[in-house]
PDB file of C-alpha atoms in Angstrom:
ATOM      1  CA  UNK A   1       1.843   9.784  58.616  1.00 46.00           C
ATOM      2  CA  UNK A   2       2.292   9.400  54.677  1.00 49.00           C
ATOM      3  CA  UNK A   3       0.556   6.247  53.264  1.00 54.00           C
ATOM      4  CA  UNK A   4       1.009   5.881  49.411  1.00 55.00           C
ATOM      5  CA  UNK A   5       0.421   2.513  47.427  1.00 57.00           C
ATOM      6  CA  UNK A   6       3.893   1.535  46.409  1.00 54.00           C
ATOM      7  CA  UNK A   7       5.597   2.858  48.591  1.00 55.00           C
ATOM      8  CA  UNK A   8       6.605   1.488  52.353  1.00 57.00           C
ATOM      9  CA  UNK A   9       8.824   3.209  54.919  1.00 55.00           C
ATOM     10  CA  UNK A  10      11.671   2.119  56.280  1.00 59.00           C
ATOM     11  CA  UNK A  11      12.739   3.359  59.030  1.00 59.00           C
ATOM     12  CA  UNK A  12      12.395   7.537  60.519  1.00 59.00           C
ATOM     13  CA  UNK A  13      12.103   9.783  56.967  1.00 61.00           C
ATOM     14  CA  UNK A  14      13.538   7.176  54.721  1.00 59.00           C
ATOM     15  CA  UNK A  15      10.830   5.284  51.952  1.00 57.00           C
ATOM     16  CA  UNK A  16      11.038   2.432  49.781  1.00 60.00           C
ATOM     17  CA  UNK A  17      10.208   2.301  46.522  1.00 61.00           C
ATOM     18  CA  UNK A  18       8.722  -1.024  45.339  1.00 63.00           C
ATOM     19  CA  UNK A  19       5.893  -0.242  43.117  1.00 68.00           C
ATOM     20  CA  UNK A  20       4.892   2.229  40.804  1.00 70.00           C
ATOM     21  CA  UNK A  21       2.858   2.735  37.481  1.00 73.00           C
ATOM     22  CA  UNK A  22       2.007   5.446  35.392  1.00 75.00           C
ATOM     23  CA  UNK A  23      -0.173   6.583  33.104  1.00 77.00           C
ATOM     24  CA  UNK A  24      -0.503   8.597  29.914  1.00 78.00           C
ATOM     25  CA  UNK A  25      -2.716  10.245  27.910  1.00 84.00           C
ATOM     26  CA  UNK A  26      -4.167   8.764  24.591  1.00 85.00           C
ATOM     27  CA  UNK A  27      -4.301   5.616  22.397  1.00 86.00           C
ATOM     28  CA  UNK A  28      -1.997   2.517  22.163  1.00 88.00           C
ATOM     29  CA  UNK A  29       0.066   2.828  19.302  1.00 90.00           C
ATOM     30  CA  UNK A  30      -1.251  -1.238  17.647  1.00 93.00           C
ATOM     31  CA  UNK A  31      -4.776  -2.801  18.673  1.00 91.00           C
ATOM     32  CA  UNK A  32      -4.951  -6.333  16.958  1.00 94.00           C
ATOM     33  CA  UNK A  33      -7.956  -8.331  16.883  1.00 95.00           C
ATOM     34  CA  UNK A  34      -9.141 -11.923  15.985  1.00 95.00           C
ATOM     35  CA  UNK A  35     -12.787 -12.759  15.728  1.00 94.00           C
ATOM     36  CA  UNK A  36     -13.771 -16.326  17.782  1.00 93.00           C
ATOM     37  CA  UNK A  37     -14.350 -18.849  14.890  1.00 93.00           C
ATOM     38  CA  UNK A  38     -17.420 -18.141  13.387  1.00 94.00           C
ATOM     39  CA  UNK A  39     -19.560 -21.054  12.060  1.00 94.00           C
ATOM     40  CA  UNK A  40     -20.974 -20.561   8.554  1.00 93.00           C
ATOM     41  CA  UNK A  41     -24.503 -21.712   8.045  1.00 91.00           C
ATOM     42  CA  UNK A  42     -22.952 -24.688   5.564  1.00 85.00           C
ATOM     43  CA  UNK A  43     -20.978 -24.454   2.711  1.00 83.00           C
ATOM     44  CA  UNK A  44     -21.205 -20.586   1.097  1.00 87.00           C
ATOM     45  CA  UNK A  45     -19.493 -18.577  -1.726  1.00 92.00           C
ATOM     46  CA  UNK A  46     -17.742 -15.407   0.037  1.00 95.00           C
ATOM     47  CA  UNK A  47     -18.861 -12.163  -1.904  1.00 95.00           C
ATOM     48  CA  UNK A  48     -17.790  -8.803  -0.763  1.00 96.00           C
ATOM     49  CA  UNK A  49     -16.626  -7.202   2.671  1.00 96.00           C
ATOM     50  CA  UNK A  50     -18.059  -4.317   3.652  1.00 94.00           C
ATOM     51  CA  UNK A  51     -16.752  -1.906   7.093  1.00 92.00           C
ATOM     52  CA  UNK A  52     -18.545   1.183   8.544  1.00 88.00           C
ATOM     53  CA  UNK A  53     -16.867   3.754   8.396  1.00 74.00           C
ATOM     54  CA  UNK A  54     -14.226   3.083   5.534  1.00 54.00           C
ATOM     55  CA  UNK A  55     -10.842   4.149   5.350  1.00 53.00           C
ATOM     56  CA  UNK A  56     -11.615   7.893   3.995  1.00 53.00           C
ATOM     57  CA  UNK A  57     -13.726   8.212   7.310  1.00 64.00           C
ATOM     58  CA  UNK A  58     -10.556   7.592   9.406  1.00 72.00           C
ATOM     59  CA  UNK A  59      -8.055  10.200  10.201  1.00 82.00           C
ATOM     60  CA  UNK A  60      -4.962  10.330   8.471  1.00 84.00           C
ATOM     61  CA  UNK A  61      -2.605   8.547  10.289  1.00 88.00           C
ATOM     62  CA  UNK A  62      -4.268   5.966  11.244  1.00 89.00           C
ATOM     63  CA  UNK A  63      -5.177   2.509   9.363  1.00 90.00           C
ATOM     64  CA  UNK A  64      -7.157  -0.408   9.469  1.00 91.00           C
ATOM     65  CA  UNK A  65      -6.129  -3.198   8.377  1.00 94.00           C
ATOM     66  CA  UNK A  66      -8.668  -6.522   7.512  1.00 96.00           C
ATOM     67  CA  UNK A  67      -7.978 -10.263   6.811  1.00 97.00           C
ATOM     68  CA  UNK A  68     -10.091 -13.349   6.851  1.00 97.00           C
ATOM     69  CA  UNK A  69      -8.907 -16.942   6.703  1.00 97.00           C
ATOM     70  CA  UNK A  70     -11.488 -19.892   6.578  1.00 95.00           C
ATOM     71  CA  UNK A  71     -11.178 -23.681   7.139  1.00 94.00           C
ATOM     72  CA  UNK A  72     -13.157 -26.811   7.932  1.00 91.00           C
ATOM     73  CA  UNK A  73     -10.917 -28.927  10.793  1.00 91.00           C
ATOM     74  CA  UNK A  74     -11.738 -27.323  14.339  1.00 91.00           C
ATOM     75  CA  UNK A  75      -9.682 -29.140  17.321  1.00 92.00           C
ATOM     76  CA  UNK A  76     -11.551 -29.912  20.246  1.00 91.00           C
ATOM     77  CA  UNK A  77      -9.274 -28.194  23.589  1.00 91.00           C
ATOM     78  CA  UNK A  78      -9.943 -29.828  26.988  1.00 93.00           C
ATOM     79  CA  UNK A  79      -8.131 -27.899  29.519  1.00 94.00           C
ATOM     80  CA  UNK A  80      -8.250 -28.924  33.435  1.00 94.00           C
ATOM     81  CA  UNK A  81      -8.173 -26.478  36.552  1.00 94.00           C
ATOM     82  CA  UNK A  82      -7.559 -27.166  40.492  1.00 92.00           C
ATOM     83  CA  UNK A  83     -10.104 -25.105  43.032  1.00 92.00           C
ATOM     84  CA  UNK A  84      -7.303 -22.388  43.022  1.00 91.00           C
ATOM     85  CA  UNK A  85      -7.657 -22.017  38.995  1.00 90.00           C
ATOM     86  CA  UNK A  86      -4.247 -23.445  38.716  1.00 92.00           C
ATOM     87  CA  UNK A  87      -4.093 -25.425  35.189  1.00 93.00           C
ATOM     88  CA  UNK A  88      -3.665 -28.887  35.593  1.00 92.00           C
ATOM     89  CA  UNK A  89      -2.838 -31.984  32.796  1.00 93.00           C
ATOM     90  CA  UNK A  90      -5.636 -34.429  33.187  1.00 92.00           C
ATOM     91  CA  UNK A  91      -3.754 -37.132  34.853  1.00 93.00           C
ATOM     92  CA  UNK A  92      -2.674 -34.916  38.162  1.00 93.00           C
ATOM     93  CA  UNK A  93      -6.414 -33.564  37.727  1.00 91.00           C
ATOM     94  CA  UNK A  94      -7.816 -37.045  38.090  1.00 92.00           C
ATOM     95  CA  UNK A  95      -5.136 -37.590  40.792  1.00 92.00           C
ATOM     96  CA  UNK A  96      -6.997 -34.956  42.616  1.00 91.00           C
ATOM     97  CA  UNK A  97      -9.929 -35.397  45.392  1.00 91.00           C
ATOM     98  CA  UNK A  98     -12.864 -34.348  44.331  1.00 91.00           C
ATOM     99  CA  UNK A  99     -12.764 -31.334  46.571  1.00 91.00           C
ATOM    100  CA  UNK A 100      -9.788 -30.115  45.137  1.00 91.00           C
ATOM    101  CA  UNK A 101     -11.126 -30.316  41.666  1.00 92.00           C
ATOM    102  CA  UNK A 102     -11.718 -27.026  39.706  1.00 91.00           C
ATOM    103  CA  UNK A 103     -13.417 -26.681  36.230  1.00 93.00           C
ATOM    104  CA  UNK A 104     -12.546 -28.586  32.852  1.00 93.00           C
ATOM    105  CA  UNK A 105     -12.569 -25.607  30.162  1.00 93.00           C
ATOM    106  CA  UNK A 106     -13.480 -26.955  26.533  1.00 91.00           C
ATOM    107  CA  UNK A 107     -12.708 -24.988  23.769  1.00 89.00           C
ATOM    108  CA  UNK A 108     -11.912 -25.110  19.656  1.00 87.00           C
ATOM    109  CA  UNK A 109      -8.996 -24.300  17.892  1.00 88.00           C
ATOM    110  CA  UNK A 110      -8.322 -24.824  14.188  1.00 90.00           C
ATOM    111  CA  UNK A 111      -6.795 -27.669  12.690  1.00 89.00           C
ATOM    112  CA  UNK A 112      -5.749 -28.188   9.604  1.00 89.00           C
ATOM    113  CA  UNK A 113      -6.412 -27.285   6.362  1.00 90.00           C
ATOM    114  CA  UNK A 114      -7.056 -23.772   7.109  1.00 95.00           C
ATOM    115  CA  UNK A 115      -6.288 -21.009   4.519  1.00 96.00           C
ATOM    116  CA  UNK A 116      -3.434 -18.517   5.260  1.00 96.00           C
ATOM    117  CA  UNK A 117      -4.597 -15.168   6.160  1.00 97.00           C
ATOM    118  CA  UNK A 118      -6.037 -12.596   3.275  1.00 97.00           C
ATOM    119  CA  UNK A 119      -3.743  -9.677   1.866  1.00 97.00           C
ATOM    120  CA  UNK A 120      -5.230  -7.127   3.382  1.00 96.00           C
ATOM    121  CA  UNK A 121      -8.930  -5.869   2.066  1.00 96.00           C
ATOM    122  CA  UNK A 122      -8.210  -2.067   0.807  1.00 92.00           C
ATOM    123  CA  UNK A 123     -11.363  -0.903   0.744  1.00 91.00           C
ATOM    124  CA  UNK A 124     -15.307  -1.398   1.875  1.00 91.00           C
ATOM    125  CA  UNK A 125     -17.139  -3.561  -1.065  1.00 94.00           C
ATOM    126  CA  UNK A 126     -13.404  -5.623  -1.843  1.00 96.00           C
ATOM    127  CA  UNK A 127     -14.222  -9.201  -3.241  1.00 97.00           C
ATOM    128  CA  UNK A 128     -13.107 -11.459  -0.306  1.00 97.00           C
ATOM    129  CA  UNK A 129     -10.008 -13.474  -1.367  1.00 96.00           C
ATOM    130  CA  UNK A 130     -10.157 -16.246   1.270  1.00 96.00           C
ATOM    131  CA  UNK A 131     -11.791 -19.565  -0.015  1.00 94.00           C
ATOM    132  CA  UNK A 132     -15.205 -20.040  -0.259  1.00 91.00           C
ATOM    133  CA  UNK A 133     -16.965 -23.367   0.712  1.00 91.00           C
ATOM    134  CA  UNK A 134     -15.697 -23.626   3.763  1.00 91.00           C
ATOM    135  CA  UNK A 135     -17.367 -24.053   6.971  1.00 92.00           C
ATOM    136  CA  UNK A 136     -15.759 -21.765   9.426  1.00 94.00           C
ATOM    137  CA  UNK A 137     -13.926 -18.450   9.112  1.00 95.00           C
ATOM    138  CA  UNK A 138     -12.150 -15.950  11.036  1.00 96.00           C
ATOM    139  CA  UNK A 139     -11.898 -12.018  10.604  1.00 97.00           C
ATOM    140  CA  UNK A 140      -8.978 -10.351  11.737  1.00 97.00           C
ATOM    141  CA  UNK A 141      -8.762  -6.425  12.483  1.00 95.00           C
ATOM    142  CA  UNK A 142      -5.824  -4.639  13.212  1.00 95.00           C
ATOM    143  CA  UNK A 143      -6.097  -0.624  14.229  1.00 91.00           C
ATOM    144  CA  UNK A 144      -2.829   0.946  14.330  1.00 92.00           C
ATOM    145  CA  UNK A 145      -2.068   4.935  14.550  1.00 90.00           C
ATOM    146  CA  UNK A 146       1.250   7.189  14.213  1.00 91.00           C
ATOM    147  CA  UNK A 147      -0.462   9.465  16.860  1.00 89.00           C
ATOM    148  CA  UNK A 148      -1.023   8.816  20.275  1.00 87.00           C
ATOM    149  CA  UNK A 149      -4.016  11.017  20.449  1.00 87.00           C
ATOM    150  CA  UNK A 150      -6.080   9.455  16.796  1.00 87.00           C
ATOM    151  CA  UNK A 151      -7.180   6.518  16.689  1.00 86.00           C
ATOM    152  CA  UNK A 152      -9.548   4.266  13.930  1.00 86.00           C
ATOM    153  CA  UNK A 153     -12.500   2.727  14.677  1.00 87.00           C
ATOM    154  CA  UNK A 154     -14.857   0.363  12.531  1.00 89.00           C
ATOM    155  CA  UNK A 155     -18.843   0.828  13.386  1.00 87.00           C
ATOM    156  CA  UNK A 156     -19.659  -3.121  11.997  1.00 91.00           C
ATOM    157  CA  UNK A 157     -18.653  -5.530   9.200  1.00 94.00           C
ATOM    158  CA  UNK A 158     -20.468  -7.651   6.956  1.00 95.00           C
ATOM    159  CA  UNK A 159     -19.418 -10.036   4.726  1.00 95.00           C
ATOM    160  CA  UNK A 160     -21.985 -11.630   1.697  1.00 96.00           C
ATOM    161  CA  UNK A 161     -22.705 -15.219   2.030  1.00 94.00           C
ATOM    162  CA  UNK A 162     -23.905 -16.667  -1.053  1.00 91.00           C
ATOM    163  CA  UNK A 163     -24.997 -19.878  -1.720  1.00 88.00           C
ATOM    164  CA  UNK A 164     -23.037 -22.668  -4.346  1.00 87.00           C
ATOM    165  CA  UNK A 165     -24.231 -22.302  -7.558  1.00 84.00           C
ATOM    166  CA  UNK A 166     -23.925 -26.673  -7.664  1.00 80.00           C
ATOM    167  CA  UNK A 167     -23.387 -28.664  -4.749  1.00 76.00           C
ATOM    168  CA  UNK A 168     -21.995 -31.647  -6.883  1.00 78.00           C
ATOM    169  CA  UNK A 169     -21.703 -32.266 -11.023  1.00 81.00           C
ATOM    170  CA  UNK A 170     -22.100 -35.424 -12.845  1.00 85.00           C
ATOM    171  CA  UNK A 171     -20.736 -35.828 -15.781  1.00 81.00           C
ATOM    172  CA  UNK A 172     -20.237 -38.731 -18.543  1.00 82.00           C
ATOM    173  CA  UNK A 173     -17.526 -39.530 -20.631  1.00 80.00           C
ATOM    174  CA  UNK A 174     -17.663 -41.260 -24.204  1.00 78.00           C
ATOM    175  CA  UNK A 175     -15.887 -43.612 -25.116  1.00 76.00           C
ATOM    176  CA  UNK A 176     -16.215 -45.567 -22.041  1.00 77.00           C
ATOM    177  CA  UNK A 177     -13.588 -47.913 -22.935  1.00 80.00           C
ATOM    178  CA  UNK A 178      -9.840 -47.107 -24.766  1.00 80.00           C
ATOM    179  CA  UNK A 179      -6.665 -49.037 -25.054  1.00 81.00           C
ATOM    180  CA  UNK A 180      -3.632 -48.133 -22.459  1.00 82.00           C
ATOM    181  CA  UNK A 181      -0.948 -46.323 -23.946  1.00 82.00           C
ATOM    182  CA  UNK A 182      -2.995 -44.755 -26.967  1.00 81.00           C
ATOM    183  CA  UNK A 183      -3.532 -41.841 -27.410  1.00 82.00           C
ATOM    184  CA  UNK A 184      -7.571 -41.035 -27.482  1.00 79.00           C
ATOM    185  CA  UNK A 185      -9.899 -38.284 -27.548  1.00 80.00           C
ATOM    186  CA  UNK A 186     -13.227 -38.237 -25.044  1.00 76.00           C
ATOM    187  CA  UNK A 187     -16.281 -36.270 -25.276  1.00 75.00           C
ATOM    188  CA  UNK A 188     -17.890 -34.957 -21.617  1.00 68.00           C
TER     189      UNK A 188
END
């Protein structure tokens, strides 16, 4: 009697084919990654980026490529589930007994405001690009490889915080009175 996963007889010698998967040897060709929003402790300058090991540590036909983006609207994400883990919109998940009510999953995206994504930071020690003063950000890491049996790999990554030189400037302007439509000169 032949019993293989997949694969159901028929009828006498004959099989049917209904499932099958197979596997290979080495490393997906594109690994992209996207860090959960991180939550800076308050507004901070961005200094340099720093990976372990850098590019020269990874073999040649593979790269890693790093971008940050930062922001200060999160949106709050209220999602609703039945008992089954079937999503649900919250009116038919109010509708439901309380028996038949699952989880409510809350979660943040971002909102608006947010920077684009960084070029791409060539090296360990690059100045990041992405604005500073912001109170979230978001590192994304993509590995790619031309060989299925190399792939890159990052040990940790830092990136400087450093606080704002001023978190506000006064200033005063003389003369504090001019005529509209003339042309004047102030001193700050």
């Amino acid at each position: 009697n032949l019993r293989l996963p997949g694969v159901a007889r028929t009828s006498g010698f004959f099989y049917s084919l209904s499932d099958i998967m197979l596997y290979t040897e080495g490393y997906v060709p594109e690994a992209p990654l996207v860090s959960e929003i991180i939550h800076l402790p308050g507004p901070r300058n961005l200094g340099a980026i720093h990976w372990n090991p850098g590019p020269d540590a990874a073999p040649e036909s593979t790269e890693v490529q790093i971008r940050t983006r930062t922001g200060d609207l999160l949106v709050e994400q209220i999602r609703y589930f039945d008992v089954n883990g079937m999503e649900k919109d919250k009116e038919g998940w109010e509708k439901l007994i309380t028996s038949f009510k699952g989880p409510i999953d809350t979660s943040f995206a971002i909102g608006g405001g947010w920077s684009n994504w960084s070029q791409k930071y060539l090296q360990p020690g690059d100045q990041v690009t992405s604005p500073g003063l912001r109170n979230y950000m978001q590192i994304q890491v993509n590995f790619s490889s031309d060989s299925r049996f190399e792939a890159a790999s990052i040990r940790n990554l830092d990136i400087e915080l450093v606080p704002p030189v001023a978190y506000g400037l006064v200033g005063e302007i003389w003369p504090h009175e001019t005529l509209p439509g003339k042309l004047d000169t102030f001193d700050v």
